[in-house]
PDB file of C-alpha atoms and ligand atoms in Angstrom:
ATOM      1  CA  UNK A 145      93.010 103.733 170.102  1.00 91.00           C
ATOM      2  CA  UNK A 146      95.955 106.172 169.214  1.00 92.00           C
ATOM      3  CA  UNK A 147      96.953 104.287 166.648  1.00 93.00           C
ATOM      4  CA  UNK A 148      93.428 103.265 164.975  1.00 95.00           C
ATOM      5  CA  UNK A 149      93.052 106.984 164.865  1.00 96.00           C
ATOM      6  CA  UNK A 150      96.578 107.834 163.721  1.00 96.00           C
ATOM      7  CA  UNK A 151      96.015 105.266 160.907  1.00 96.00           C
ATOM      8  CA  UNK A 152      92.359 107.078 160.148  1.00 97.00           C
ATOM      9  CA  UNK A 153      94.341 110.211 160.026  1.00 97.00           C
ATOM     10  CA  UNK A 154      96.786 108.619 157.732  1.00 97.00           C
ATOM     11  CA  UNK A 155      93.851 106.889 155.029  1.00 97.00           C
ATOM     12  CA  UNK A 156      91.812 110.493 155.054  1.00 97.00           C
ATOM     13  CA  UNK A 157      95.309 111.741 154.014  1.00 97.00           C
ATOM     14  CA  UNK A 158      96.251 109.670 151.401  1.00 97.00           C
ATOM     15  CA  UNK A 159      92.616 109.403 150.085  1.00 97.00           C
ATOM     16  CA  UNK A 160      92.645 113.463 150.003  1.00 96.00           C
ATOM     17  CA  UNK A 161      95.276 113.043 147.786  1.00 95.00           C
ATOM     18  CA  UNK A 162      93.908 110.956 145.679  1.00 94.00           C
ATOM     19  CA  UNK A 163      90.532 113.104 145.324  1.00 94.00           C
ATOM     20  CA  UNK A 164      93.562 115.822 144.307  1.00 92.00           C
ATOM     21  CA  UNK A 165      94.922 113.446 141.526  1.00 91.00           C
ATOM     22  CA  UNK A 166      91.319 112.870 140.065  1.00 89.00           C
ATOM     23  CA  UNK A 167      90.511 116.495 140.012  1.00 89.00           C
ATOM     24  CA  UNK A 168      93.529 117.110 137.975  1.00 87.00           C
ATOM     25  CA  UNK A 169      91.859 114.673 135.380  1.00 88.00           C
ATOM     26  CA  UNK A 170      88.948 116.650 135.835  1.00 88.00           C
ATOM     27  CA  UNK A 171      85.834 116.159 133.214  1.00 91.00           C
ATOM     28  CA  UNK A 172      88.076 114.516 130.676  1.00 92.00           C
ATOM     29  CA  UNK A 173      86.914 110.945 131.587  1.00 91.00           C
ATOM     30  CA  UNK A 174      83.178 111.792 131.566  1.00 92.00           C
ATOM     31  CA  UNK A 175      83.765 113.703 128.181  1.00 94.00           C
ATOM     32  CA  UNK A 176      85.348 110.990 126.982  1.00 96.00           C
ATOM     33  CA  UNK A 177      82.511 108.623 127.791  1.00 95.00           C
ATOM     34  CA  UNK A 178      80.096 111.234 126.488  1.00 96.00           C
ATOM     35  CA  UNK A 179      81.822 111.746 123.214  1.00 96.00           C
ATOM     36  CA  UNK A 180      81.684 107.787 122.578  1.00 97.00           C
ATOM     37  CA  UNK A 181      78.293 107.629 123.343  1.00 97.00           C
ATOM     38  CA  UNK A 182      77.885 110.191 120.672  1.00 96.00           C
ATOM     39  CA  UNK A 183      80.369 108.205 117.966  1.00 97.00           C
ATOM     40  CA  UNK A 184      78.738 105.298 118.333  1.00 97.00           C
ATOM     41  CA  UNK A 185      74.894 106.466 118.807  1.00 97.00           C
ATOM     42  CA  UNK A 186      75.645 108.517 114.926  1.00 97.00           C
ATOM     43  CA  UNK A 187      77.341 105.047 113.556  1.00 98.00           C
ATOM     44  CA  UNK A 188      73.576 103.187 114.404  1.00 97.00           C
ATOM     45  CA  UNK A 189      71.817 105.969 112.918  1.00 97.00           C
ATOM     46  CA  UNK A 190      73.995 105.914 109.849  1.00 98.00           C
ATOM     47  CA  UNK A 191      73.697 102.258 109.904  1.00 98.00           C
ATOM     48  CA  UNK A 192      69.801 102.389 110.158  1.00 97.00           C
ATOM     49  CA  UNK A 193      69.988 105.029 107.155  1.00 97.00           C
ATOM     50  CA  UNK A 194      71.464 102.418 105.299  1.00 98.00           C
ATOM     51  CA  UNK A 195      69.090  99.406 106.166  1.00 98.00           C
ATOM     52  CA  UNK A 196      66.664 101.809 104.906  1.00 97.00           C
ATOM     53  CA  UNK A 197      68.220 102.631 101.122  1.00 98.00           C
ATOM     54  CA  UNK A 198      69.221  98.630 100.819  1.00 97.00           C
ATOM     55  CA  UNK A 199      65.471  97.901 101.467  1.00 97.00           C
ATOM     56  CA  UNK A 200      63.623 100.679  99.589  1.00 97.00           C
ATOM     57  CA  UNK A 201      66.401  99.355  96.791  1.00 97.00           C
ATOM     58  CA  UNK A 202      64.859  95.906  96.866  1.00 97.00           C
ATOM     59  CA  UNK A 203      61.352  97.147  96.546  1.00 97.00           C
ATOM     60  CA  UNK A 204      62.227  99.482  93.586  1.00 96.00           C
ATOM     61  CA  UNK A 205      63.620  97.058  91.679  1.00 96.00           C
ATOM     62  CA  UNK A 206      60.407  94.813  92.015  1.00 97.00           C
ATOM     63  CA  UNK A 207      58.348  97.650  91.485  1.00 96.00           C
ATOM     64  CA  UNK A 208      60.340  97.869  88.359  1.00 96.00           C
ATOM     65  CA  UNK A 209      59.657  94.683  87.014  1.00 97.00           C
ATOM     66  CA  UNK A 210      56.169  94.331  88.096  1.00 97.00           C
ATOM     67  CA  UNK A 211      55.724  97.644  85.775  1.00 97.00           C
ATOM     68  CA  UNK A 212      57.201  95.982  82.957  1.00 97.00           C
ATOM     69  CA  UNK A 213      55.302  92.512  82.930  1.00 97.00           C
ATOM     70  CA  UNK A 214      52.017  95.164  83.299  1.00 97.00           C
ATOM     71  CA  UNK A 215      53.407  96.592  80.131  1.00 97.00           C
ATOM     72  CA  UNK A 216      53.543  93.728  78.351  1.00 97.00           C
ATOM     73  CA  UNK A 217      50.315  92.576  79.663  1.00 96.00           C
ATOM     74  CA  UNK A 218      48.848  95.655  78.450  1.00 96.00           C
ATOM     75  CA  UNK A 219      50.567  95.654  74.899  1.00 96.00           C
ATOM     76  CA  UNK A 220      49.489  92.097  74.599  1.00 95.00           C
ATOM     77  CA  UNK A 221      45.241  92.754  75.639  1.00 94.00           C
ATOM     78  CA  UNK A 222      45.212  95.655  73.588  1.00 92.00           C
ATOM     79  CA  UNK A 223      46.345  93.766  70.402  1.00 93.00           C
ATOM     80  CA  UNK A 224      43.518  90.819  71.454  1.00 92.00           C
ATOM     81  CA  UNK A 225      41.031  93.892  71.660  1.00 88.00           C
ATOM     82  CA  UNK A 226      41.393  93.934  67.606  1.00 88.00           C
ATOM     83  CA  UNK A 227      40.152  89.884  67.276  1.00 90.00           C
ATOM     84  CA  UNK A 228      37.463  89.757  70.013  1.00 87.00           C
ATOM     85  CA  UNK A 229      34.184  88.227  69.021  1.00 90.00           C
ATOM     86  CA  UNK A 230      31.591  89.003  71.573  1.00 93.00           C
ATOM     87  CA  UNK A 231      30.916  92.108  74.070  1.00 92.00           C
ATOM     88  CA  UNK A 232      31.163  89.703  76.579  1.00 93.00           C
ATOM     89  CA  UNK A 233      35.223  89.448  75.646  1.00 92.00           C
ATOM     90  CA  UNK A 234      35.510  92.815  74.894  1.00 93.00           C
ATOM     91  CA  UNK A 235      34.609  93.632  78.292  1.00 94.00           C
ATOM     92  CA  UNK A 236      36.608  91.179  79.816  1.00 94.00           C
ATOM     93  CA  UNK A 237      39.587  92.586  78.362  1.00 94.00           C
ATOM     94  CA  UNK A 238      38.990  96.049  79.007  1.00 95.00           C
ATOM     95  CA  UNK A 239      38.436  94.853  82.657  1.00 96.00           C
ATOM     96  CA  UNK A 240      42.328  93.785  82.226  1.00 95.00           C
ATOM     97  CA  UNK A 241      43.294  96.574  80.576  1.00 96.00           C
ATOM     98  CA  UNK A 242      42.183  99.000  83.082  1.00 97.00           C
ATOM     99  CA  UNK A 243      43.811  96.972  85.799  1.00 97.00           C
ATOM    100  CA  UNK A 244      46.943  96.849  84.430  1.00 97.00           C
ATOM    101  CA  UNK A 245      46.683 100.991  83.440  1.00 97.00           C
ATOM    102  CA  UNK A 246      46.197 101.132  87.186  1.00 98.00           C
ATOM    103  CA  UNK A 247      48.871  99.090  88.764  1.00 97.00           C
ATOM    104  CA  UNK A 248      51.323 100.860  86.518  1.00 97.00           C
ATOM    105  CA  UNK A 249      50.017 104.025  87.537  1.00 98.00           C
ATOM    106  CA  UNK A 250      49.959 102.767  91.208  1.00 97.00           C
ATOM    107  CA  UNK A 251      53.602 101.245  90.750  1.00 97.00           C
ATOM    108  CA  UNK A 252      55.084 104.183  89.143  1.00 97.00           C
ATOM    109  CA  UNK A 253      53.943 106.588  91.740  1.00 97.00           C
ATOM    110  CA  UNK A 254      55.599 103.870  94.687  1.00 96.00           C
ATOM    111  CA  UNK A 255      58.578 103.694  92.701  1.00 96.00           C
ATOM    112  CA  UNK A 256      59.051 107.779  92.911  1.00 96.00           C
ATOM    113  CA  UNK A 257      58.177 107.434  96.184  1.00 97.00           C
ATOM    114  CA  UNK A 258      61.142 105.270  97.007  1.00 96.00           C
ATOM    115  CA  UNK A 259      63.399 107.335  95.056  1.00 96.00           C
ATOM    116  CA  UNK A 260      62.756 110.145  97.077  1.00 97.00           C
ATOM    117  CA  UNK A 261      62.815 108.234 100.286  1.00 97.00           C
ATOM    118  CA  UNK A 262      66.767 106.710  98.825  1.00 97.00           C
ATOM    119  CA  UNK A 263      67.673 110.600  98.328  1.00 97.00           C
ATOM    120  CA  UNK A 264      66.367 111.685 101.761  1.00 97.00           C
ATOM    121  CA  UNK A 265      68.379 108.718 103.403  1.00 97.00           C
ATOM    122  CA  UNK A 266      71.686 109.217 101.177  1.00 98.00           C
ATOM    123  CA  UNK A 267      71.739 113.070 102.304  1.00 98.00           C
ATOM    124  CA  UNK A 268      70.824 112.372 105.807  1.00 97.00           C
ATOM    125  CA  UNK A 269      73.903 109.597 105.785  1.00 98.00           C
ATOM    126  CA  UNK A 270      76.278 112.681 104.066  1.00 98.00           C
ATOM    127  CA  UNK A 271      75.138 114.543 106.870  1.00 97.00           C
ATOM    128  CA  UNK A 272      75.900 111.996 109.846  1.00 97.00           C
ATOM    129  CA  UNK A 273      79.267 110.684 107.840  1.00 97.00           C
ATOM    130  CA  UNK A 274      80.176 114.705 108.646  1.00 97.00           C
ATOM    131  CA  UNK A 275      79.170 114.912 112.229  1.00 96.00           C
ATOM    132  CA  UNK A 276      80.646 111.299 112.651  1.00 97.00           C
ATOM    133  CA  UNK A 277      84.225 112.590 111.795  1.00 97.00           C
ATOM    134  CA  UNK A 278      84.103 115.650 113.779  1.00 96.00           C
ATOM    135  CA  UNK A 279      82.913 113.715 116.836  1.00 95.00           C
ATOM    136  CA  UNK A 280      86.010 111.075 116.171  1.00 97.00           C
ATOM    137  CA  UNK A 281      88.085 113.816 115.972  1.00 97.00           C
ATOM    138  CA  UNK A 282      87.480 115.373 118.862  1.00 96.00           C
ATOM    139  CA  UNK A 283      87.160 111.895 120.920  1.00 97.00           C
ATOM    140  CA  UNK A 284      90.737 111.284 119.611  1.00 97.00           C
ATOM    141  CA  UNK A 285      91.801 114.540 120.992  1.00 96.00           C
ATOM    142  CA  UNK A 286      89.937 114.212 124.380  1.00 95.00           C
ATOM    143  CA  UNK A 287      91.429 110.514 124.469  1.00 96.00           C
ATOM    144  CA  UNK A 288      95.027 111.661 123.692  1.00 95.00           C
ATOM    145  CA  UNK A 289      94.517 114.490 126.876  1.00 93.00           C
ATOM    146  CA  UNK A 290      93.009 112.133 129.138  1.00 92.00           C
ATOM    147  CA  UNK A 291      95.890 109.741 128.265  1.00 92.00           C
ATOM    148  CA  UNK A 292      98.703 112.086 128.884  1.00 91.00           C
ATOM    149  CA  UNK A 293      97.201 113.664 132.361  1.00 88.00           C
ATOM    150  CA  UNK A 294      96.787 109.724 133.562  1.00 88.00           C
ATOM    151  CA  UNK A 295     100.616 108.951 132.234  1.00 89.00           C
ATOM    152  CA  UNK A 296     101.822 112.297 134.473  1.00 86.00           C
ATOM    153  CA  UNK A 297      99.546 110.644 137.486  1.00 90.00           C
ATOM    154  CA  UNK A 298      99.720 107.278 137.549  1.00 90.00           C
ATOM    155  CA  UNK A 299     103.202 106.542 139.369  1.00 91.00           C
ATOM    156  CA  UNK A 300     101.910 108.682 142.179  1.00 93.00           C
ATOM    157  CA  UNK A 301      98.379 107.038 142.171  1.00 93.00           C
ATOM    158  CA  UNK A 302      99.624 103.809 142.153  1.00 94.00           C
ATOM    159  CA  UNK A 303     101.743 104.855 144.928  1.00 95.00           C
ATOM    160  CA  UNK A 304      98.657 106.089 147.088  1.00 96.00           C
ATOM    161  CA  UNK A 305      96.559 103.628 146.521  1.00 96.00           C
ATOM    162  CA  UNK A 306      99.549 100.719 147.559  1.00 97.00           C
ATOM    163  CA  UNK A 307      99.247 102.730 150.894  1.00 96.00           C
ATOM    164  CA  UNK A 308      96.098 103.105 151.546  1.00 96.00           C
ATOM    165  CA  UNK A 309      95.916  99.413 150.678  1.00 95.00           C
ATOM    166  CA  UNK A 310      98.092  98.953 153.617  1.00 95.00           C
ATOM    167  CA  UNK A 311      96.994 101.724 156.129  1.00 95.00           C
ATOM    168  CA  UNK A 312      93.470  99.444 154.729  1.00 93.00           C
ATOM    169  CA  UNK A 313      94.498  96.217 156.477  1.00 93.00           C
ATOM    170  CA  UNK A 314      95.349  97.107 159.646  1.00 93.00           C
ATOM    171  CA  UNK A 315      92.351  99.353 160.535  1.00 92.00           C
ATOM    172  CA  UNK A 316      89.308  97.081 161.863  1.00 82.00           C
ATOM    173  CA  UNK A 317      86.917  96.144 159.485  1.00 84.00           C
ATOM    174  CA  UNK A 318      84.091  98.029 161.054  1.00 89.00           C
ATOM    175  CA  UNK A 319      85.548 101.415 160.871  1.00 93.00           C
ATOM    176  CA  UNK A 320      86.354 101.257 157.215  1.00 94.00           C
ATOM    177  CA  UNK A 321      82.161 101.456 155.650  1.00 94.00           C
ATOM    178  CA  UNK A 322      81.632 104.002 158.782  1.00 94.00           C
ATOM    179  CA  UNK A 323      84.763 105.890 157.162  1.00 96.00           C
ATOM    180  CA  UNK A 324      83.727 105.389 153.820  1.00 95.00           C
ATOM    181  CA  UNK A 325      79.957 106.719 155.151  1.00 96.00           C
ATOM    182  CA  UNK A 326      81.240 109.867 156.099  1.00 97.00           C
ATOM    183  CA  UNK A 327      83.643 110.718 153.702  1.00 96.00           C
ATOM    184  CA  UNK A 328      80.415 110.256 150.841  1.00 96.00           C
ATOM    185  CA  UNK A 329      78.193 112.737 152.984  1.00 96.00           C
ATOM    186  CA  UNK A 330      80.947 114.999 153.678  1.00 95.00           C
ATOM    187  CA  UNK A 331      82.584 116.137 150.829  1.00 92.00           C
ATOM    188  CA  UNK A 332      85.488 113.545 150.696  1.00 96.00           C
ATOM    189  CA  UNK A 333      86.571 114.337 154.415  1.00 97.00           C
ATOM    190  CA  UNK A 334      85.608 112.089 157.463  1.00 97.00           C
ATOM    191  CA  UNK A 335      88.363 112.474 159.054  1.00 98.00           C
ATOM    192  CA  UNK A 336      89.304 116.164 160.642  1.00 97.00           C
ATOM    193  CA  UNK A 337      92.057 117.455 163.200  1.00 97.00           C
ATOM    194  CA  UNK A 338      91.252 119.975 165.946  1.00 96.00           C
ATOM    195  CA  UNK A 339      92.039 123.581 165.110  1.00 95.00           C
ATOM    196  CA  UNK A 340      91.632 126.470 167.331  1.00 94.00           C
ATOM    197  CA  UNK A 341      89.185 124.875 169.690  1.00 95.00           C
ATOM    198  CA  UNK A 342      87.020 124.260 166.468  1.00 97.00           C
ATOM    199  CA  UNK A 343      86.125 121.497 164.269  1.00 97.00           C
ATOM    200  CA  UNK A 344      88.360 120.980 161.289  1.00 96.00           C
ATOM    201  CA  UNK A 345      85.781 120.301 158.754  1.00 96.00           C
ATOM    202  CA  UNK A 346      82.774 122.363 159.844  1.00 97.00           C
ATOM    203  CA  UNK A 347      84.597 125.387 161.987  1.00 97.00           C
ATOM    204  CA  UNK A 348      82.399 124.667 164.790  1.00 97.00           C
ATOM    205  CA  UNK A 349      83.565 125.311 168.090  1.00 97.00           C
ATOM    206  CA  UNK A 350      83.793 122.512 170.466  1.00 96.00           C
ATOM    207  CA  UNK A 351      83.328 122.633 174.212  1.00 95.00           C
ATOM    208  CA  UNK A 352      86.690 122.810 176.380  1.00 95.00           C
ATOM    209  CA  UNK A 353      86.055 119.506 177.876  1.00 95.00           C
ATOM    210  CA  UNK A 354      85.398 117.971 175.092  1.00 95.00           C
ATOM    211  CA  UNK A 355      89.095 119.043 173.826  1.00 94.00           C
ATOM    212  CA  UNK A 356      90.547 118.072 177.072  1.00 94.00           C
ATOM    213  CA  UNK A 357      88.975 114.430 176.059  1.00 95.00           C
ATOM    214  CA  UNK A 358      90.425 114.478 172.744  1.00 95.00           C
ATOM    215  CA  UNK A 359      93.702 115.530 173.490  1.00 94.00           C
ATOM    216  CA  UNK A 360      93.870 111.604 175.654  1.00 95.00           C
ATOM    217  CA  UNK A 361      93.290 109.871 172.095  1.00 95.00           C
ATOM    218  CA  UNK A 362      91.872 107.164 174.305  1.00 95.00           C
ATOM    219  CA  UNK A 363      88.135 107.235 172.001  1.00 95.00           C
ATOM    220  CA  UNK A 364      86.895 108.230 169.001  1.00 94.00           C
ATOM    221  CA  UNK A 365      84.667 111.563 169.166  1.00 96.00           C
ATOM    222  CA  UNK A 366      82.956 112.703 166.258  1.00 96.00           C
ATOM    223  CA  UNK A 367      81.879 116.379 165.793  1.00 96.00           C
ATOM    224  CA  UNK A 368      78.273 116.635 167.013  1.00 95.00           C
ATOM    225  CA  UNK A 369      77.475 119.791 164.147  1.00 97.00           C
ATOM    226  CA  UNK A 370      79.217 117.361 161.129  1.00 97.00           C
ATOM    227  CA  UNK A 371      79.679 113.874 162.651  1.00 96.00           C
ATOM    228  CA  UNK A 372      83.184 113.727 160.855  1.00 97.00           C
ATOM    229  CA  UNK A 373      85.591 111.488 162.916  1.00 97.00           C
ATOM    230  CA  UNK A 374      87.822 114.313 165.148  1.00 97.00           C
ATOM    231  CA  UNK A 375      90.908 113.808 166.183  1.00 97.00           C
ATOM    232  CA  UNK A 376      93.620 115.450 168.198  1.00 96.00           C
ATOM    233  CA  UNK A 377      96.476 118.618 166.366  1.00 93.00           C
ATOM    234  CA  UNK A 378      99.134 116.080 167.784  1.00 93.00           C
ATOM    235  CA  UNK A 379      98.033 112.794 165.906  1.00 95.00           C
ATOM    236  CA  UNK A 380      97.157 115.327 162.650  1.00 95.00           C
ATOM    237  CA  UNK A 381     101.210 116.874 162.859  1.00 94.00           C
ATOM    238  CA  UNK A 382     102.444 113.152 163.460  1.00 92.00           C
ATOM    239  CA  UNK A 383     101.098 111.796 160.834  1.00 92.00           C
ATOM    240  CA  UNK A 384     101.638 114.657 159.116  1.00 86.00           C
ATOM    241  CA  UNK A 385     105.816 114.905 159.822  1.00 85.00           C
ATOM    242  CA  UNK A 386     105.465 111.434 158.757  1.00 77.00           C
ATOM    243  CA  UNK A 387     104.217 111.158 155.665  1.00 70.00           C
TER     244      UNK A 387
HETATM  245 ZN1   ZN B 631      82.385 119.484 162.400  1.00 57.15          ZN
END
């Protein structure tokens, strides 16, 4: 049991420093996410902007010809109006005539419609083309910082983590997710020495016997205000002087 709580010790220690290592990074990798999100949410937008001017585009253009063939239409009617030999013609064709008059009308009013939708979209995209560069700007930046606190970490971190990848094998398999339990609930500690007759983590006192117990590092007590995993100022300054 000494040693399965000597090796506890050792874990909460090395995993302490890892918490350290990962506050030093502090919110740069969540910026970093956050800006990308941004980057790439303002690239659909733009892109959608586009989609829009390509189609409106393609609708003015037919809008366009349909207005001239109604032109022509109209040129060609009125001309006929001069040779018509009934009323019964004559109203025909001014049936056309007005039809035509009004799809023009009708067309000419869609196509200013879609100009002003093309201008609306082209300064929105001016608009989004600026916000995109600041926001790649500044995830460049945030990228570059992230990348240099990581460089200035990582030996160390990968040095941690090939420990606690061995303290990791030799503890049973059982204690680890109880471990791992406590350390969530508990601020990143699960595993506390005695201090002063009190509970490392929570400052609690504990009762004399109880200390008496642990000092035997025959069993594993946990601290009945905190539930974090106790053990004894001796196995704490061994693996301590150790490390
Ligand atoms: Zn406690």
């Amino acid at each position: 049991m000494e040693e399965i709580l000597r090796l506890l010790y050792s874990l909460q220690t090395v995993d302490t420093k890892l918490d350290e290592l990962e506050e030093l990074k502090g919110d740069l990798p969540e910026i970093v996410k956050a800006l990308e999100n941004d980057v790439s949410q303002v690239k659909d937008t733009i892109k959608e902007k586009e989609d829009i001017i390509t189609t409106s585009v393609k609708t003015r253009n037919k809008a366009d010809l349909d207005i001239h063939d109604f032109k022509e239409k109209l040129e060609k009617y009125k001309s006929q109006q001069y040779s018509v030999r009934n009323n019964k013609e004559y109203d025909a064709l001014t049936k056309e005539i007005d039809f035509a008059e009004q799809s023009i009308k009708d067309l000419e009013a869609q196509f200013s419609d879609l100009e002003k939708t093309m201008d609306v979209a082209k300064n929105e995209i001016t608009e989004l083309s600026q916000k995109l560069e600041e926001a790649e700007k500044n995830l460049e930046e945030k990228r570059k910082e992230l990348a240099e606190v990581s460089k200035a970490t990582e030996d160390e971190e990968l040095k941690l983590t090939h420990e606690r990848e061995k303290i990791k094998v030799r503890l049973q398999k059982d204690i680890l997710p109880r471990y791992e339990r406590i350390r969530r609930a508990r601020d990143g500690r699960a595993v506390v020495p005695v201090r002063r007759n009190s509970c490392g983590g929570c400052h609690n006192r504990i009762p004399p016997q109880r200390i008496l117990e642990l000092r035997t590092n025959t069993k594993m007590y946990m601290c009945e205000h905190c539930g974090r995993i106790l053990v004894s100022s001796e196995i704490a300054e061994s693996v301590t002087t150790a490390s």
